[in-house]
Steps between C-alpha positions, in 0.01 A plus 500: 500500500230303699307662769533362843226373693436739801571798655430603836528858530591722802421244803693543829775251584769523780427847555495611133332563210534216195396366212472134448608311194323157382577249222408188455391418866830619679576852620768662254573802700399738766591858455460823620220639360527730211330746298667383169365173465382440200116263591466428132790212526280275801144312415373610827568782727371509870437813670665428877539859597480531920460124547809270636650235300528139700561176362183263542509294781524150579217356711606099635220416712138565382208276504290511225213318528442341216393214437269435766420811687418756208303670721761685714720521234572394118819500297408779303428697775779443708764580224262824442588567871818432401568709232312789671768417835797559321523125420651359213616132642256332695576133658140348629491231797343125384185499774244534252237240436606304355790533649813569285675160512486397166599642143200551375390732808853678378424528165103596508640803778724653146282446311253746679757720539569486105221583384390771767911672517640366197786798590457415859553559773682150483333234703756229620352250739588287778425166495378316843775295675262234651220377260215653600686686752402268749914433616419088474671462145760701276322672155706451184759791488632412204175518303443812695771653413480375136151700472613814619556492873789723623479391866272235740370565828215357773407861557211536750537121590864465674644153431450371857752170428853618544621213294324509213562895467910424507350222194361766330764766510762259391228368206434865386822609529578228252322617213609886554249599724460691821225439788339791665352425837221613717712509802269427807511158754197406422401370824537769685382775258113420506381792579266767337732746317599677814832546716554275790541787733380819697214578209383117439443532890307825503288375238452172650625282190735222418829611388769413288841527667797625319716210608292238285628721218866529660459116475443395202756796386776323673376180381528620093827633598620193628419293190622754264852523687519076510396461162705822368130588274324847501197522702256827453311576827164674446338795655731531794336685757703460877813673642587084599520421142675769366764447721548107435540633094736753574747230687406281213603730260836585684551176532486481090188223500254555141183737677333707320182665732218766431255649711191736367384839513238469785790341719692836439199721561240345756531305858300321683332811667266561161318232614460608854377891367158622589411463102677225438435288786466127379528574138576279265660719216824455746493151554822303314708242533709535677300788657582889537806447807608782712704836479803342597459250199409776252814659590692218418343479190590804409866472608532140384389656117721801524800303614442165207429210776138513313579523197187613282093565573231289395122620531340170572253618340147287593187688404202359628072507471396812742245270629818292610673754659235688691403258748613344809911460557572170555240372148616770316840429232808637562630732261552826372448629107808669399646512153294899481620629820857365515690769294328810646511419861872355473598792332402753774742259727815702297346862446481493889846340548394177659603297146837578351448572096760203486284263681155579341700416151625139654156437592304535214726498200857310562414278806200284366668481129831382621332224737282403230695539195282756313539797285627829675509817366807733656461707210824466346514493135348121387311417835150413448274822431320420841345777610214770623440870560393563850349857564639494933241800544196367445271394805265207538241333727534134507175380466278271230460855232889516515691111483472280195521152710138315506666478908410821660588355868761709642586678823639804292096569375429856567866613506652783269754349327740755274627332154355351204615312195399713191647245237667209492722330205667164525780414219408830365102438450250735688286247707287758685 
């Protein structure tokens, strides 16, 4: 009798002790553990004993840097934040340099990631829906998506010309593909990174008002309900937009939306705190909004109206970062933070169990079309051992992402990845 290829012995999964069967790439079985299983019939046998089983984790909105600006970031180190995060799908946004409007861009992006992750974590990226992402002219979806691209998007650049972005959903949505947008007005959102409110005032600096978010929101909702095409809706961050999605989705029009860890865990306040005052490491767009908006964040996640998280990740040069607000980028660096600090959201009851799974694991791969791993017997072997005890400082000794800019620096996190196998091969 041939041996299978992997056992995973004694990890912890919904509340019990198992043992994790893997053949071929696809999870055969999970059972209660056992002291009568015989390890000479599996080539490998991991050792998971105290550490939580969870299927790897599907990342849709990273930017990775390369080609252009190697400096903050490079494909092989992003996917090594990746894998490290929990990460085993990874979808990275087209404003690099040059930009990602073109197949070969496509194609020279997996290539990197071939040779540096040949096991992954999978790199699927998303082609530019302007060329050059300068919103004047359409990029070729079809050879996009021909390359490799699962999506297209103007992310960072909103398309400011409300006719050609109907064009472009109905030309993407043509050739199978679905267009994410950056959803701000962006006339009025010229700001820098900050909340158009009580804290932009105290701190004397332009804001960016939720309603140029609200905006555009209605305005993808609109177009998606007259042309009967999905629309995804980026980094939501405002009570006005969640709102407009929820009637959209009662109303049965194609929205998918995600917002990101920092919008769930930080307002607009951290920038206004004695330590923090004027710091960059919180600026984003669209920027940290208040407590009211984190709350419906966290409702809109529990309850489905968003329907996954992304971590938008952007890691950038310290020297970038650490100067004055309105030069510095916007952007925080995510991909080794976002699985740790989400997961504190459900052991302290804020995050159902339910909703933490939709937002890493189901949500993205539906949307997108990519492997998930449920664990039922012949789902991708997707997964990682995650030891929920062990504490952390964010900070440069601790993350793997060339971007150490993040508001979280200096925080104890509690949970780490230990290992990590995609379609049953350890990648870290």
């Amino acid at each position: 009798m041939s041996r299978m290829d992997l056992l995973v012995r004694r990890a912890m999964f919904e509340g019990r002790e198992v043992d994790v069967i893997v053949n071929e790439g696809r999870i055969v079985e999970i059972r209660d553990c056992s002291a009568e299983i015989d390890l000479e019939e599996f080539e490998q046998v991991e050792d998971a004993y105290g550490l939580q089983l969870m299927a790897s984790m599907t990342d849709v909105h990273v930017h990775l840097r390369e080609p252009g600006f190697e400096y903050k970031e490079d494909i092989r180190s992003g996917l090594g934040a990746a894998a490290w995060g929990g990460f085993g799908n990874v979808l990275c946004m087209a404003n690099t340099s040059p930009v990602n409007d073109s197949a070969s861009v496509t194609e020279a992006m997996q290539e990197k990631a071939n040779i540096y992750w040949p096991e992954g974590p999978r790199l699927f990226p998303i082609g530019a829906l302007t060329k050059g992402l300068k919103g004047d002219e359409l990029a070729p979806v079809a050879e996009l998506r021909d390359a490799g691209c699962v999506a297209v998007s103007n992310d960072g650049v909103p398309v400011k010309n409300t006719d050609l972005f109907r064009k472009a959903m109905d030309y993407a949505a043509n050739f199978g593909m679905t267009v994410i947008d950056h959803c701000e007005d962006p006339y009025m959102a010229v700001g820098v990174g900050v909340n158009e409110g009580e804290v932009s005032d105290r701190l004397g600096l332009a804001g960016q008002p939720d309603v140029a978010e609200a905006l555009q929101v209605s305005r993808d909702v609109l177009l998606a309900e007259y042309l009967d095409i999905p629309i995804h809706l980026a980094h939501v961050s405002c009570e006005k937009a969640v709102e407009i999605i929820r009637q959209a989705k009662a109303r049965g029009v194609k929205v998918t939306a995600e917002t990101c860890p920092h919008y769930l865990l930080l307002t607009d306040e951290w920038l206004a705190e004695p330590e923090n005052e004027y710091s960059a490491m919180g600026k984003v767009n669209p920027p940290l909004r208040t407590e009211r908006d984190r709350q419906a964040m966290i409702a809109a996640l529990n309850d489905g109206t968003i329907d996954f998280l992304a971590t938008d990740h952007a890691p950038h040069g310290m020297h970038e970062k650490e100067v004055e607000m309105d030069v510095a980028p916007c952007g925080i660096s995510g991909l080794d933070t976002a699985l740790a600090a989400t997961w504190a959201l459900v052991q302290d009851g804020t995050l159902s169990r339910e909703a933490f799974d939709r937002a890493w694991v189901t949500g993205p791969a539906q949307t997108f079309g990519l492997p998930v791993n449920r664990f039922q017997p012949g789902d991708t072997a997707d997964f990682f051992l995650f030891d929920p005890e062990e504490e952390w400082v964010v900070g440069p000794g601790t993350m793997h992402s060339k971007g150490k800019n993040t508001p979280l620096a200096g925080t104890t996190l509690k949970g780490r990845v230990k290992t990590h196998f995609l379609a049953g091969k350890k990648i870290v």
